[in-house]
Short mmCIF file of C-alpha atoms in Angstrom, two decimals:
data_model
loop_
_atom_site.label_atom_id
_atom_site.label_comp_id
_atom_site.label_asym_id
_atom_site.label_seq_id
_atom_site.Cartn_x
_atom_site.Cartn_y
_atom_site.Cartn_z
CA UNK P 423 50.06 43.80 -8.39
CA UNK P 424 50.85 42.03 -11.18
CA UNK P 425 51.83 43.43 -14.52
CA UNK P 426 48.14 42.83 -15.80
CA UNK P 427 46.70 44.01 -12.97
CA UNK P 428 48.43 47.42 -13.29
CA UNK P 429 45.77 50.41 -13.92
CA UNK P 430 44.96 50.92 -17.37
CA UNK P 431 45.73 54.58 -17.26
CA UNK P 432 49.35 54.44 -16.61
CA UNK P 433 51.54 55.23 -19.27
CA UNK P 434 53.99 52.58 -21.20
CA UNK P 435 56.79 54.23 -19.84
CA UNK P 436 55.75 53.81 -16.25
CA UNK P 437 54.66 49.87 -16.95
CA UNK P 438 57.72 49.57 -17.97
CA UNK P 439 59.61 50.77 -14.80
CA UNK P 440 57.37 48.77 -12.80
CA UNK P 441 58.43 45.71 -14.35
CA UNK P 442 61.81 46.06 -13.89
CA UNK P 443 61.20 46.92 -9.88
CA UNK P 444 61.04 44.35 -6.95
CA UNK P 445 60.76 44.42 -3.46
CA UNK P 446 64.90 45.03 -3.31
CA UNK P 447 65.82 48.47 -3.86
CA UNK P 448 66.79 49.20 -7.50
CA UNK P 449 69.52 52.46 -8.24
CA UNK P 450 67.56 54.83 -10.59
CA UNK P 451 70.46 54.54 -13.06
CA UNK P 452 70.02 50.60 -13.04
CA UNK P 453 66.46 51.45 -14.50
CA UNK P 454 67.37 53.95 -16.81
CA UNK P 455 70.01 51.13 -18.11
CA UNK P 456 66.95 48.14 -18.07
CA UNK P 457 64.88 50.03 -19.60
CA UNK P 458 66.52 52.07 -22.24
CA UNK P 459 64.31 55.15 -21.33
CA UNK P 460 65.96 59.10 -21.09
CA UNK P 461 66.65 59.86 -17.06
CA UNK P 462 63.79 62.43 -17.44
CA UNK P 463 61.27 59.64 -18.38
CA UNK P 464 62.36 57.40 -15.76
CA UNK P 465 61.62 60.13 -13.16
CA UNK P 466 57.85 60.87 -14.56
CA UNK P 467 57.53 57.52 -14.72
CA UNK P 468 58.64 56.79 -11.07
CA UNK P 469 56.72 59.93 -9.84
CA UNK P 470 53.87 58.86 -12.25
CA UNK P 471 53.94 54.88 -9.60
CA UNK P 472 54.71 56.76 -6.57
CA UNK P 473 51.49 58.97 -6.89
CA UNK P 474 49.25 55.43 -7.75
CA UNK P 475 51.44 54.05 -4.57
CA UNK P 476 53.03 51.56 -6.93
CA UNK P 477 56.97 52.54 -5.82
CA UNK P 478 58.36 54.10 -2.83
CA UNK P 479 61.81 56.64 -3.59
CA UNK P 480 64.33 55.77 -1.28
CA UNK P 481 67.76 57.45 -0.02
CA UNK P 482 70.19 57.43 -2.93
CA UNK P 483 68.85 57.09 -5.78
CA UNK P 484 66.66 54.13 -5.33
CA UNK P 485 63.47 53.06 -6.25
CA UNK P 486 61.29 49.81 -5.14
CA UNK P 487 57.57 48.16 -5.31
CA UNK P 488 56.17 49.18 -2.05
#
């Protein structure tokens, strides 16, 4: 989806991650970097797209849109 078409109820912190992710694999520390948020933050908020099947965890510390 689209940034606009995300669900309403997600937090800023998790619309944030998802606009920094892509199709390509991203490191989690690439994110934190982007997106100037604390490493705890950047988990909840990947945890907080994984659960609304927005971003898949991958081996080593990567993240992507599914």
């Amino acid at each position: 989806p689209s940034d606009d078409a995300l669900p309403e109820e997600l937090s800023e912190e998790a619309k944030a991650v998802f606009a920094v992710l892509d199709k390509t694999p991203r490191l989690f520390d690439e994110i934190q970097i982007i997106t100037s948020l604390p490493p705890q933050t950047v988990m909840t908020a990947v945890t907080e797209l994984e659960l609304e099947g927005l971003a898949v965890m991958h081996t080593g510390n990567r993240v992507s849109k599914p």
